Each structure stands twice: as C-alpha cells, then as structure tokens.
Coordinates of C-alpha atoms in Angstrom, one line a residue:
Chain C
M1 CA 216.3 163.8 98.9
Q2 CA 213.3 162.6 96.9
L3 CA 210.6 161.0 99.0
V4 CA 208.5 159.8 96.1
D5 CA 209.9 157.9 93.2
Q6 CA 207.9 159.8 90.5
A7 CA 208.7 157.2 87.7
K8 CA 207.5 154.3 89.8
V9 CA 204.3 156.0 90.8
K10 CA 203.6 157.0 87.2
S11 CA 204.1 153.5 85.9
R12 CA 201.9 151.9 88.6
M13 CA 199.3 154.5 88.1
Q14 CA 199.3 153.8 84.4
T15 CA 198.9 150.1 84.8
R16 CA 196.0 150.7 87.2
L17 CA 194.3 153.1 84.8
K18 CA 194.9 150.7 82.0
Q19 CA 193.3 147.9 84.0
N20 CA 190.3 150.1 84.7
K21 CA 189.9 150.9 81.0
V22 CA 190.3 147.3 79.8
L23 CA 187.9 145.9 82.4
K24 CA 185.3 148.7 81.7
G25 CA 185.4 147.3 78.1
V26 CA 185.0 143.8 79.4
F27 CA 182.0 144.7 81.6
F28 CA 180.4 146.6 78.7
G29 CA 181.0 143.5 76.5
T30 CA 179.2 141.3 79.0
T31 CA 176.3 143.7 79.0
I32 CA 176.1 143.9 75.3
F33 CA 176.2 140.1 75.0
A34 CA 172.6 139.8 76.2
L35 CA 171.6 142.4 73.7
V36 CA 173.4 140.6 70.8
V37 CA 171.7 137.3 71.8
L38 CA 168.3 139.0 71.7
V39 CA 168.9 140.5 68.3
I40 CA 170.1 137.1 66.9
L41 CA 167.1 135.4 68.4
L42 CA 164.6 137.8 67.0
Y43 CA 166.3 138.0 63.6
R44 CA 166.4 134.2 63.3
I45 CA 162.7 133.8 64.2
L46 CA 161.6 136.6 61.9
T47 CA 163.5 135.3 58.9
Q48 CA 162.4 131.7 59.5
G49 CA 158.8 132.3 60.2
I50 CA 157.8 135.2 58.1
G51 CA 157.2 133.0 55.0
Y52 CA 154.5 131.0 56.8
L53 CA 152.8 134.1 58.3
D54 CA 149.8 134.8 56.2
L55 CA 146.1 135.0 56.6
Q56 CA 145.8 131.2 56.1
F57 CA 148.0 130.7 59.1
F58 CA 145.3 132.2 61.3
Q59 CA 142.4 130.4 59.6
N60 CA 143.8 126.8 59.6
F61 CA 143.8 124.2 62.3
A62 CA 146.8 122.0 63.0
S63 CA 147.8 119.8 60.1
R64 CA 150.2 117.0 59.1
F65 CA 151.3 119.2 56.2
P66 CA 153.4 122.2 57.1
E67 CA 152.0 124.4 54.4
K68 CA 148.4 123.8 55.7
A69 CA 149.3 124.1 59.4
G70 CA 147.7 127.0 61.2
I71 CA 147.4 128.4 64.7
K72 CA 143.7 129.0 64.8
A73 CA 142.9 126.5 67.6
A74 CA 145.9 127.5 69.7
F75 CA 145.2 131.3 69.3
F76 CA 141.6 131.0 70.4
G77 CA 142.7 128.5 73.1
S78 CA 145.0 131.1 74.5
L79 CA 142.3 133.7 74.5
W80 CA 139.9 131.3 76.3
L81 CA 142.6 130.6 78.8
M82 CA 143.1 134.3 79.4
A83 CA 139.4 134.8 79.9
V84 CA 139.6 132.3 82.8
I85 CA 142.9 133.4 84.3
A86 CA 142.3 137.2 84.3
P87 CA 139.2 137.4 86.5
V88 CA 140.2 134.5 88.8
S89 CA 143.7 135.6 89.5
L90 CA 142.9 139.3 89.7
I91 CA 140.1 138.9 92.2
I92 CA 142.0 136.5 94.5
G93 CA 145.3 138.4 94.1
V94 CA 143.9 141.9 94.8
G95 CA 141.8 140.5 97.6
T96 CA 144.9 139.0 99.2
A97 CA 146.8 142.2 98.7
I98 CA 144.1 144.3 100.3
Y99 CA 143.8 141.9 103.2
L100 CA 147.5 141.9 103.8
E101 CA 148.0 145.7 103.5
E102 CA 144.8 147.0 105.0
Y103 CA 143.3 144.5 107.4
A104 CA 145.9 142.0 108.6
K105 CA 147.4 142.6 112.0
K106 CA 151.1 142.3 112.3
N107 CA 151.2 138.8 113.8
R108 CA 152.7 135.5 113.0
F109 CA 149.8 134.4 110.8
T110 CA 150.3 137.4 108.5
T111 CA 154.1 136.9 108.3
F112 CA 153.4 133.3 107.5
I113 CA 151.1 134.2 104.6
Q114 CA 153.7 136.7 103.3
I115 CA 156.5 134.2 103.5
N116 CA 154.3 131.6 101.9
I117 CA 153.6 133.8 99.0
S118 CA 157.2 134.6 98.3
N119 CA 158.1 130.9 98.5
L120 CA 155.2 130.1 96.2
A121 CA 156.8 132.4 93.6
G122 CA 159.9 130.2 93.6
V123 CA 158.1 126.9 93.0
P124 CA 158.9 125.6 89.4
S125 CA 155.9 125.9 87.1
I126 CA 155.9 122.2 86.4
V127 CA 155.1 121.5 90.0
F128 CA 152.0 123.6 89.7
G129 CA 151.1 121.4 86.7
L130 CA 151.3 118.3 89.0
L131 CA 149.0 120.1 91.5
G132 CA 146.5 120.9 88.7
L133 CA 146.6 117.4 87.4
T134 CA 145.8 115.9 90.8
V135 CA 143.4 118.5 92.2
F136 CA 141.6 120.0 89.2
V137 CA 141.7 117.3 86.6
R138 CA 141.3 114.2 88.8
M139 CA 139.8 115.2 92.2
L140 CA 137.4 117.9 91.0
E141 CA 136.8 115.9 87.8
M142 CA 137.2 118.9 85.5
G143 CA 139.0 116.8 82.9
R144 CA 141.6 118.2 80.6
S145 CA 139.6 121.3 80.1
V146 CA 140.1 125.1 79.7
L147 CA 138.8 125.5 83.3
A148 CA 141.3 123.2 84.8
G149 CA 144.1 124.8 82.8
G150 CA 142.9 128.3 83.7
L151 CA 142.7 127.6 87.4
T152 CA 146.1 126.0 87.5
M153 CA 147.6 129.0 85.7
S154 CA 145.8 131.4 88.0
L155 CA 147.5 129.8 91.0
L156 CA 150.8 130.0 89.2
I157 CA 150.7 133.8 88.6
L158 CA 148.9 134.5 91.9
P159 CA 152.1 135.4 93.8
I160 CA 153.2 137.9 91.1
I161 CA 149.8 139.6 91.2
V162 CA 149.7 139.7 95.0
V163 CA 153.1 141.3 95.2
A164 CA 152.3 143.9 92.5
A165 CA 149.0 144.7 94.0
Q166 CA 150.5 145.1 97.5
E167 CA 153.0 147.6 96.2
A168 CA 150.3 149.5 94.4
V169 CA 148.1 149.6 97.5
R170 CA 151.0 150.5 99.7
S171 CA 152.0 153.4 97.5
V172 CA 148.7 155.2 98.0
P173 CA 149.5 158.1 100.3
K174 CA 148.3 157.9 103.9
E175 CA 146.8 161.4 103.6
L176 CA 144.2 160.3 101.2
R177 CA 143.0 157.6 103.5
E178 CA 143.0 159.9 106.5
A179 CA 141.1 162.5 104.6
S180 CA 138.5 159.9 103.7
Y181 CA 138.2 158.8 107.4
A182 CA 137.9 162.4 108.5
M183 CA 134.9 162.8 106.2
G184 CA 133.2 159.9 108.1
A185 CA 133.8 157.1 105.6
T186 CA 134.2 153.6 106.9
K187 CA 137.2 151.5 106.3
W188 CA 135.6 149.5 103.4
Q189 CA 134.2 152.7 101.9
T190 CA 137.7 154.2 102.0
I191 CA 139.3 151.2 100.4
K192 CA 136.6 150.9 97.7
K193 CA 136.3 154.6 96.8
V194 CA 139.8 156.0 97.6
V195 CA 142.5 153.3 97.9
L196 CA 141.5 151.0 95.0
P197 CA 140.9 153.8 92.4
A198 CA 144.3 155.2 93.3
A199 CA 146.0 151.8 93.1
I200 CA 144.3 150.5 90.0
P201 CA 147.0 151.6 87.5
G202 CA 149.6 149.7 89.5
I203 CA 147.4 146.7 89.9
L204 CA 146.5 146.6 86.2
T205 CA 150.2 147.0 85.1
G206 CA 151.2 144.1 87.4
G207 CA 148.2 142.1 86.3
I208 CA 148.9 142.4 82.6
L209 CA 152.6 141.5 83.1
A210 CA 151.5 138.4 85.1
L211 CA 149.0 137.5 82.5
S212 CA 151.7 137.7 79.8
R213 CA 153.7 135.3 81.9
A214 CA 150.8 132.9 81.9
I215 CA 150.3 133.2 78.1
G216 CA 153.9 132.1 77.5
E217 CA 153.9 129.2 79.9
T218 CA 154.0 125.7 78.5
A219 CA 154.9 123.1 81.1
P220 CA 151.9 123.2 83.5
L221 CA 149.5 123.0 80.7
L222 CA 151.3 120.0 79.2
M223 CA 151.0 118.4 82.6
I224 CA 147.3 118.9 82.9
G225 CA 147.0 117.5 79.4
A226 CA 146.2 120.3 77.1
L227 CA 146.2 118.6 73.7
T228 CA 148.9 119.0 71.1
F229 CA 146.7 118.3 68.1
V230 CA 143.4 120.1 68.1
A231 CA 141.2 120.7 65.1
Y232 CA 138.3 122.5 66.8
L233 CA 137.7 125.6 68.9
P234 CA 136.7 125.4 72.6
E235 CA 133.0 125.7 73.0
N236 CA 132.7 126.0 76.8
L237 CA 134.8 125.9 79.9
L238 CA 134.9 122.2 79.9
S239 CA 136.2 121.8 76.3
G240 CA 139.6 120.4 75.5
F241 CA 142.0 123.0 74.2
T242 CA 145.5 123.8 73.1
V243 CA 147.4 127.1 73.5
M244 CA 150.1 128.8 71.4
P245 CA 153.2 127.7 73.4
I246 CA 152.0 124.0 73.3
Q247 CA 151.4 124.3 69.5
I248 CA 154.8 125.8 69.1
F249 CA 156.3 123.0 71.2
N250 CA 154.6 120.4 69.1
W251 CA 155.9 121.9 65.8
T252 CA 159.4 122.3 67.3
S253 CA 159.7 118.7 68.4
R254 CA 158.8 117.4 64.9
P255 CA 161.8 116.2 62.9
Q256 CA 160.9 117.9 59.6
T257 CA 162.6 121.3 59.3
E258 CA 159.6 122.8 57.5
F259 CA 157.7 122.5 60.8
H260 CA 160.4 124.4 62.5
D261 CA 159.6 127.3 60.2
V262 CA 155.9 126.9 61.1
A263 CA 157.0 127.0 64.7
A264 CA 158.9 130.2 64.1
A265 CA 155.7 131.7 62.6
G266 CA 153.8 130.7 65.7
I267 CA 156.5 132.3 67.9
I268 CA 156.1 135.5 66.0
V269 CA 152.4 135.5 66.8
L270 CA 153.0 134.7 70.4
L271 CA 155.7 137.4 70.8
A272 CA 153.5 139.9 69.0
M273 CA 150.7 139.2 71.5
L274 CA 153.1 139.6 74.4
L275 CA 154.5 142.8 72.9
I276 CA 151.0 144.2 72.7
M277 CA 150.2 143.3 76.3
N278 CA 153.4 144.7 77.6
S279 CA 152.9 147.9 75.7
I280 CA 149.5 148.3 77.2
A281 CA 151.0 147.8 80.6
V282 CA 153.7 150.4 80.0
L283 CA 151.1 152.8 78.6
I284 CA 149.0 152.5 81.7
R285 CA 152.0 153.0 83.9
N286 CA 153.1 156.1 82.1
K287 CA 149.6 157.6 81.8
F288 CA 148.9 157.3 85.5
S289 CA 152.3 157.6 87.1
K290 CA 152.1 161.4 87.2
R291 CA 149.0 161.6 89.4
L292 CA 149.0 161.7 93.2
Chain B
M1 CA 108.2 170.3 109.9
Q2 CA 111.7 170.9 111.0
G3 CA 111.6 168.1 113.4
S4 CA 110.4 165.6 110.7
I5 CA 113.3 166.5 108.4
R6 CA 115.7 165.9 111.2
Q7 CA 113.9 162.7 111.8
M8 CA 114.2 161.7 108.2
I9 CA 117.9 162.4 108.1
K10 CA 118.4 160.4 111.3
D11 CA 116.4 157.4 109.9
K12 CA 118.3 157.4 106.7
K13 CA 121.6 157.6 108.5
E14 CA 120.7 154.7 110.8
K15 CA 119.6 152.6 107.8
Q16 CA 122.9 153.3 106.0
Q17 CA 125.0 152.7 109.1
S18 CA 123.4 149.3 109.8
R19 CA 124.0 148.2 106.2
S20 CA 127.5 149.4 106.2
K21 CA 128.1 147.8 109.5
I22 CA 127.2 144.4 108.0
V23 CA 129.5 145.1 105.0
E24 CA 132.3 146.2 107.3
K25 CA 132.0 142.8 109.1
I26 CA 131.7 140.6 106.0
V27 CA 134.4 142.2 103.8
P28 CA 137.5 141.3 106.0
G29 CA 136.3 137.7 106.0
I30 CA 136.0 137.5 102.2
L31 CA 139.4 139.1 101.8
L32 CA 140.9 136.7 104.4
I33 CA 139.5 133.8 102.3
C34 CA 141.4 135.2 99.3
A35 CA 144.6 135.3 101.3
I36 CA 144.1 131.8 102.6
I37 CA 143.9 130.5 99.0
S38 CA 147.6 131.1 98.6
V39 CA 148.2 129.0 101.7
L40 CA 145.9 126.3 100.4
T41 CA 147.9 126.3 97.2
T42 CA 151.1 125.5 99.1
L43 CA 149.3 122.9 101.2
G44 CA 147.8 121.4 98.0
I45 CA 151.2 121.1 96.4
V46 CA 152.8 119.5 99.4
F47 CA 149.8 117.2 100.1
T48 CA 149.6 116.1 96.4
L49 CA 153.3 115.4 96.2
I50 CA 153.4 113.5 99.5
V51 CA 150.4 111.3 98.9
E52 CA 151.3 110.3 95.4
T53 CA 154.9 109.8 96.3
I54 CA 153.9 107.5 99.1
T55 CA 151.8 105.5 96.5
F56 CA 154.9 105.4 94.3
F57 CA 157.1 104.1 97.1
S58 CA 154.6 101.3 97.9
Q59 CA 155.4 100.0 94.4
V60 CA 159.1 100.8 94.2
S61 CA 161.5 100.5 97.1
V62 CA 162.9 103.8 98.5
I63 CA 166.3 102.1 98.6
E64 CA 166.2 101.5 94.9
Y65 CA 165.2 105.1 94.3
F66 CA 168.2 106.5 96.1
T67 CA 170.8 103.9 95.3
S68 CA 170.2 102.5 91.9
K69 CA 172.3 104.2 89.2
D70 CA 169.8 103.5 86.4
W71 CA 166.5 105.2 85.4
Y72 CA 164.7 102.9 82.9
P73 CA 161.0 103.2 83.8
F74 CA 159.9 102.2 80.4
F75 CA 161.5 98.7 80.5
E76 CA 158.4 96.7 80.9
S77 CA 160.0 93.5 82.2
D78 CA 162.5 95.0 84.6
P79 CA 162.1 98.7 85.1
D80 CA 164.8 100.6 87.1
Y81 CA 163.9 103.6 89.3
G82 CA 167.2 105.2 90.4
I83 CA 166.9 109.0 90.7
W84 CA 170.6 109.8 90.3
P85 CA 170.7 110.0 86.4
L86 CA 167.9 112.6 86.5
I87 CA 169.6 114.5 89.2
S88 CA 173.0 114.5 87.5
G89 CA 171.3 115.6 84.2
T90 CA 169.6 118.5 86.1
L91 CA 172.8 119.5 87.8
L92 CA 174.8 119.3 84.6
I93 CA 172.4 121.7 82.9
T94 CA 172.4 124.0 86.0
G95 CA 176.2 123.9 86.1
I96 CA 176.6 124.9 82.4
A97 CA 173.9 127.6 82.9
M98 CA 175.7 129.1 85.8
L99 CA 179.0 129.2 84.0
V100 CA 177.3 131.4 81.4
A101 CA 175.0 133.4 83.6
V102 CA 177.2 134.3 86.5
P103 CA 180.0 136.0 84.6
F104 CA 177.7 137.7 82.1
G105 CA 175.1 138.6 84.6
L106 CA 177.5 139.9 87.2
G107 CA 179.5 141.8 84.5
A108 CA 176.4 143.5 83.3
A109 CA 175.4 144.3 86.9
I110 CA 178.8 145.9 87.6
Y111 CA 178.7 147.9 84.3
L112 CA 175.2 149.1 84.9
S113 CA 175.7 150.1 88.5
E114 CA 179.3 151.4 88.5
Y115 CA 180.1 152.6 84.9
A116 CA 177.0 153.3 83.0
T117 CA 175.5 156.8 82.7
D118 CA 171.8 157.2 83.5
R119 CA 171.0 157.3 79.8
V120 CA 172.7 154.1 79.0
R121 CA 171.0 152.4 82.0
R122 CA 167.6 153.6 80.8
I123 CA 168.3 151.9 77.4
I124 CA 169.8 148.6 78.6
K125 CA 167.5 147.8 81.6
P126 CA 164.3 147.5 79.5
I127 CA 166.2 145.3 77.0
L128 CA 167.1 143.0 79.9
E129 CA 163.5 143.0 80.9
V130 CA 162.5 142.0 77.4
L131 CA 165.0 139.1 77.5
A132 CA 163.5 138.0 80.8
G133 CA 159.9 138.1 79.4
I134 CA 160.5 135.8 76.5
P135 CA 158.7 132.5 77.0
T136 CA 160.9 129.5 77.7
I137 CA 159.5 127.6 74.7
V138 CA 161.0 130.3 72.5
Y139 CA 164.4 129.8 74.1
G140 CA 163.9 126.0 73.6
F141 CA 163.3 126.6 69.9
F142 CA 166.3 128.8 69.7
A143 CA 168.5 126.2 71.4
L144 CA 167.4 123.4 69.1
T145 CA 167.4 125.3 65.8
F146 CA 170.2 127.8 66.3
V147 CA 172.6 127.1 69.2
T148 CA 172.9 123.3 68.5
P149 CA 173.8 123.7 64.8
V150 CA 176.3 126.5 65.7
L151 CA 177.9 124.2 68.3
Q152 CA 178.0 121.4 65.8
N153 CA 180.2 123.5 63.6
V154 CA 182.7 123.7 66.5
I155 CA 182.2 120.1 67.8
P156 CA 181.4 118.0 64.7
S157 CA 180.5 114.9 66.8
L158 CA 177.8 116.7 68.8
P159 CA 174.5 115.0 68.6
V160 CA 171.2 116.9 68.0
F161 CA 170.2 116.4 71.6
N162 CA 172.9 117.3 74.1
A163 CA 173.4 119.0 77.5
L164 CA 175.6 121.8 76.2
S165 CA 173.2 123.7 74.1
P166 CA 170.2 123.8 76.5
G167 CA 172.6 124.5 79.3
I168 CA 174.0 127.6 77.5
V169 CA 170.5 128.8 76.6
V170 CA 169.2 128.3 80.2
G171 CA 172.2 130.4 81.2
I172 CA 171.2 133.2 78.8
M173 CA 167.7 133.0 80.1
I174 CA 168.8 133.7 83.7
I175 CA 171.3 136.5 82.9
P176 CA 168.6 139.2 83.3
M177 CA 167.7 137.7 86.7
I178 CA 171.3 137.8 88.1
A179 CA 172.0 141.1 86.4
S180 CA 168.9 143.0 87.8
L181 CA 169.0 141.4 91.3
S182 CA 172.8 142.0 91.7
E183 CA 172.5 145.5 90.3
D184 CA 169.8 146.2 92.9
A185 CA 172.1 145.0 95.6
M186 CA 175.1 147.1 94.3
S187 CA 173.1 150.3 93.8
S188 CA 171.9 150.1 97.4
V189 CA 175.5 150.5 98.5
P190 CA 175.6 154.2 99.6
N191 CA 177.5 156.6 97.3
A192 CA 179.5 158.0 100.3
I193 CA 181.4 154.8 100.5
R194 CA 182.2 154.9 96.8
E195 CA 183.3 158.5 96.9
G196 CA 185.5 157.8 99.9
A197 CA 187.4 155.2 97.9
L198 CA 187.5 157.4 94.8
G199 CA 188.8 160.2 97.0
L200 CA 191.7 158.0 98.2
G201 CA 192.7 157.6 94.5
A202 CA 191.1 154.3 93.7
T203 CA 190.1 153.7 90.1
R204 CA 186.5 152.8 89.2
F205 CA 187.4 149.2 88.8
E206 CA 189.0 149.1 92.2
V207 CA 185.9 150.7 93.7
A208 CA 183.7 148.2 92.1
V209 CA 185.7 145.1 93.0
K210 CA 187.2 146.0 96.3
V211 CA 184.5 148.2 97.8
V212 CA 181.1 147.7 96.2
L213 CA 181.3 144.0 95.5
P214 CA 182.1 143.0 99.1
A215 CA 179.5 145.3 100.5
A216 CA 176.8 143.9 98.2
L217 CA 178.0 140.3 98.4
S218 CA 175.0 139.0 100.3
G219 CA 172.6 140.3 97.7
I220 CA 174.7 139.0 94.9
I221 CA 175.0 135.5 96.4
A222 CA 171.3 135.4 97.0
S223 CA 170.6 136.3 93.4
V224 CA 172.9 133.5 92.2
V225 CA 171.2 131.0 94.5
L226 CA 167.8 132.1 93.2
A227 CA 169.1 131.7 89.7
I228 CA 170.2 128.2 90.4
S229 CA 166.8 127.4 91.7
R230 CA 165.3 128.8 88.4
A231 CA 167.7 126.7 86.3
I232 CA 166.8 123.5 88.2
G233 CA 163.1 124.0 87.6
E234 CA 163.5 125.1 84.0
T235 CA 161.5 122.7 81.8
M236 CA 160.8 123.6 78.2
I237 CA 164.4 124.4 77.0
V238 CA 165.8 121.1 78.3
T239 CA 162.8 119.1 77.0
V240 CA 163.1 120.5 73.5
A241 CA 166.9 120.4 73.2
G242 CA 168.3 118.1 75.9
G243 CA 167.0 114.8 74.8
A244 CA 165.4 112.0 76.7
T245 CA 168.1 109.6 77.7
P246 CA 168.7 109.6 81.5
K247 CA 172.4 109.1 82.0
L248 CA 174.8 109.4 84.9
T249 CA 177.4 111.5 83.1
L250 CA 179.4 114.7 83.2
D251 CA 180.0 114.7 79.5
V252 CA 178.3 117.8 78.2
T253 CA 178.1 116.5 74.6
E254 CA 175.8 113.6 75.5
S255 CA 172.1 113.5 75.4
I256 CA 170.7 113.6 78.9
Q257 CA 167.4 114.0 80.8
T258 CA 166.5 116.3 83.6
M259 CA 163.9 115.8 86.3
T260 CA 161.6 118.3 84.6
S261 CA 161.9 116.8 81.1
Y262 CA 161.2 113.3 82.5
I263 CA 157.9 114.6 84.0
V264 CA 157.0 116.2 80.6
Q265 CA 157.9 113.0 78.7
V266 CA 155.6 110.9 80.9
S267 CA 152.7 113.4 80.6
L268 CA 153.1 113.5 76.8
G269 CA 153.1 109.7 76.6
D270 CA 150.3 107.3 77.3
A271 CA 151.2 106.0 80.7
G272 CA 147.7 105.6 82.1
F273 CA 146.4 106.8 85.5
G274 CA 147.4 104.5 88.3
T275 CA 150.5 102.9 86.7
T276 CA 153.9 103.0 88.5
I277 CA 155.2 105.4 85.8
Y278 CA 152.3 107.8 86.5
Y279 CA 153.2 107.9 90.2
S280 CA 156.9 108.2 89.4
I281 CA 156.4 111.8 88.1
Y282 CA 155.2 112.8 91.6
A283 CA 158.3 111.3 93.2
V284 CA 160.5 113.1 90.7
G285 CA 158.4 116.2 91.2
M286 CA 158.8 115.9 95.0
T287 CA 162.6 115.7 94.6
L288 CA 162.5 118.7 92.3
F289 CA 160.3 120.6 94.7
L290 CA 162.7 119.9 97.6
F291 CA 165.7 121.0 95.6
T292 CA 164.2 124.4 94.7
L293 CA 162.6 124.9 98.1
I294 CA 166.0 124.5 99.8
M295 CA 167.6 126.9 97.3
N296 CA 164.9 129.5 97.9
L297 CA 165.2 129.2 101.7
V298 CA 169.0 129.4 101.4
A299 CA 168.7 132.6 99.3
Q300 CA 166.3 134.2 101.8
Y301 CA 168.5 133.2 104.7
I302 CA 171.6 134.7 103.1
S303 CA 170.0 138.0 102.1
R304 CA 168.5 138.3 105.7
R305 CA 171.5 137.1 107.7
F306 CA 174.4 138.8 105.9
R307 CA 172.7 142.0 104.9
E308 CA 174.8 145.1 105.5
E309 CA 172.8 147.9 107.0
Y310 CA 173.8 151.4 106.1

C-alpha cells in the first residue's frame, strides 16, 4: 500500500515552487521600478537642461527671456539661507539632544518633549510656512526676509537634527564617560571634552542631511513670501530673497516650454548641490565610523 | 616653601571649582531652553492656526465651511467657502498615491528583506535613499513635463492639469518611505521563525506572506499610515501639476485642487493681509494639520499597541 501519492505531491510541489519563482520576479520588478523611475527622471532633466547650463546661467538674474534667464539670485539666496539655518538649527538641535540624553530625568515632561519632537517631524512643511508667516513675518516684523525664511526652515528641520544628534550622543560608549568622571571631570566638562567630540561625526552627518532637506524645500518659503522674481543679491539678513527651488517653481509654472528647459537646468544645479552635500555627509560617516 | 606650593594648588583648585560650579548650574538651564523651543514651536503652530481660524470663522459661518459643496473664495460678489472640494481633491491625490506606493513599496520591502542577498541590498537601499532625498519641486517638474504627456498618449482627452499625474508621482515619492519602514519591520522578525517555516517545507514566498508579513503587520500598517499623512501634506507636486480648480469629484482625469495647493495659490496671489481670503488659508491649514496629526497619532498607536515582542 502506498501512503503517499508521489505524483500528487510532485505536482503540488511544482506549482508551489513555480509560484515562488514567479513572485520572486514580481517583487524584484517592484523594487526595480523605483530605480527605473529615478533613471528616467535624471535622464530627462539632464537632456532637457544641459543646453542652458553655461557660465552665463550662473551670472544672470531672472529674466523674461529664457535665453537670458539665470540662477544667480536664487543660488546666492540659497547660500544666504543656509548661513542662517545651519548655526541656528545646529545649536538648538544639539542643545536639545544633549539635554534629553544627558540631563533630563525620566519623567513625564521629558516624555512629553520627546513625543512632541516626533510629532513635529510629521507636520506638513506648509504648516511651518503658516507659522513663519504669522510669527516671524508679521508679529516679529522681520518682513519677507532671509532671516524670517531661515528661522522658519530651522524650526522645520529641528526634529531631524535632534533625532540624529540624540542617536550620536547615545552611541558614545558609557566607559568613556565613566573614565572622564573618574579623572575628576565634572558633568559639563565630560560632555564638552569627551561626549561631544566623540559624537560630532554623527551630528555633522545628520546636520548636513537635514540641511540638504531644507535646501530643497519650497512650500514654507513660498508662504513667508520669498519672491519669485529677484534681480539683486541679498545684502543683509533683512533683504528680500529667492532660493533655487522657488526659482525652479517659477520657471516650471510658466507656459512657454523654453522655460521648462531653463527649469531643468536649475534642477541640475540644485541636485548637484544636494549631491555634494550628501557626499560630504557620507565621507564624514565613513571616515569616523571606524573609531571608538 | 612646601606649604606655600600646597597652598597655591589649593587656591587654584578652589578658584577653578567655583567657576565650574557656576557653569555646571547654568548649562542645564541653557540646554533646557533649547529643548523648550521645540515645544514652543508646536504651541506656536497650534496657537497661530487657532487664532487666525477663529478670525476666519467670525467672517464666514462654520456651517457654511462644513456643509457647502463649493469653494469659490475668489468670487467677489458671492464667495463660497465649503471645504469639501479641497478635502476631496486631497483625498483623491492620496488615494492614487497609495495605489502606486503600497504595492511597489511593499513589494520592494518583501524583496529586500526576504529574497535579496546582502550585496543586492547594499546597492538598492542607497538608491531608494536617493529617491527619498529628491526635492518635491523636482518631482513636480517631472509630473508636469514627463508623466502628464505620457499619460496624454494613453488618454488623449487628459487636460494638462489633472489629478492622475501628480497622484502617481506623489506615490512614487513615498515608495522609499513605505519600502524602508516596512523593510525595517520585516527584518526585525527573528530568523528562527523563518527557519522554522522553511524547515517545515515552506517556500520563500510562503514564508514571506504567511509568516513574516503577519508578524510584521503592525509596523507595515504604521508605515502606510505615515505615508498617507505625507501624501496629504504634499504641496509642490500637486501645485505644479494638479491645477487650481476645486471640485467635488472622483474623476481622476479632471483638474482639482488640494488643501495645500490652495494655500500656495493664495500666498502667490495678491490677497492682502486682513482679507477673508488671507484668513481662509489658516482655516484650511488647520484642517490639514488635524488630518495629518490624526494620521501620525494613529500610526504611533498602531506601532505601539500591536507590536509583537520577540
């Protein structure tokens, strides 16, 4: 008597194996989809924009004529904005992280701050724009300035920096701290001379990534009224300004297709800048990840 | 002589200690102020939205806002402020985005966590990160100048501004988010469980779908809910490619307007400070904020409440 019907088992096994094979292909296809889109996107933008990408493009201000349009004001506007965002968000963000990791007691207030930060990370960027419009532009009377834009963006990326800095501070081994205390150092001396130097690569990596997020943001700055047609460079913190994403938005929303090519050229500059910043972040991460 | 050196050391030590004592006391305070700024930001957002929304509702009735089916704030003689067209536009975009992002994101997560070798994973994950790091205005440009023309080849009657194209592109934008969060959830399922199923003769597909997926379900659902929240708050893609005609419709080929793109439209226009239109962006912003807040809280609740501990 045969207990197992060999033929039946074989056929069932085969369909199951076949199903596995087919679906493996399907899952692989879904993974590749994202890659294909990325390639198409980059290819399109490169072929469209490369023709307008010359030295003149960096030297000219915005113009009604596509062949004369340049990104000078937006490029320097983005640099000005970075100069405000980087110190403000890093100081507040790292301060918050050190407080939460080193000083805060485990009580309700600390939990509240922590939950608050993770919720803040989920607030749409345009809502931060509304906040900036009311508080910085109107209440504090900063006007539609670099300062108002920079402070708004600093608040926007604050949660990202805090989380990154917290992780960096947390990953400093306890032994280092204890050794420092054993040598008679106080808490702040330990943080300043032991914890922070050890955590700085992680903080910088997170900070640069957050900054690159800020450089690509458009909506909050549109809200606080960064201008879309600027033919001058910012002179001080209270100057009006424009940034690259807004300039790109302006070119994209024009009906003439020539301006779409100009927008593509602007996108190439923006992406190149982001690529450089991300590469620096990766370099820092790789260079320092072996220590400790 | 010996005594005086000892004295000098003692003096110096005392001086240092008194200074460091002051520093030790001040520093936590300064750091606490930094930490409080994040709380102030939240309070500022809530306060701003509430105050300006109240001003708006002193000029427009709450009942009209929630019951009227028309949103025509720019009609000077008889403006209509009914939020539903903006909400339906937002949900339409979100729905299309999810139809794209969930299958592709989840498929990628399953492939990366259950099939891919370490080497493949090391290549693909950075690519997904690149995709996640592209500014949304670039996606908006892509939607308008590439996806819409491609779709027009398939649907010849498709207008330049429509819901379909930005919906698809928002979906593409959030694929990395769903993929990486779901992959995290699936990789945290212990290998012993996988090996147990494989030992019983299950195929990799059966392990993925019948064992790993259910075990990681809370994390996966949380990632989808977070992605929905992201799609609701997405601004530039829909502003560039979605049009500016608020409409209560489910037709994906029509031009629509979302809550976010309305806010941008007003801020680009010349509605002066103090007009009803100016205050309306805060009421819309409040509605948007509540939508995303609820989504984020739901995601946190799901991932905490239904987490499987191993």
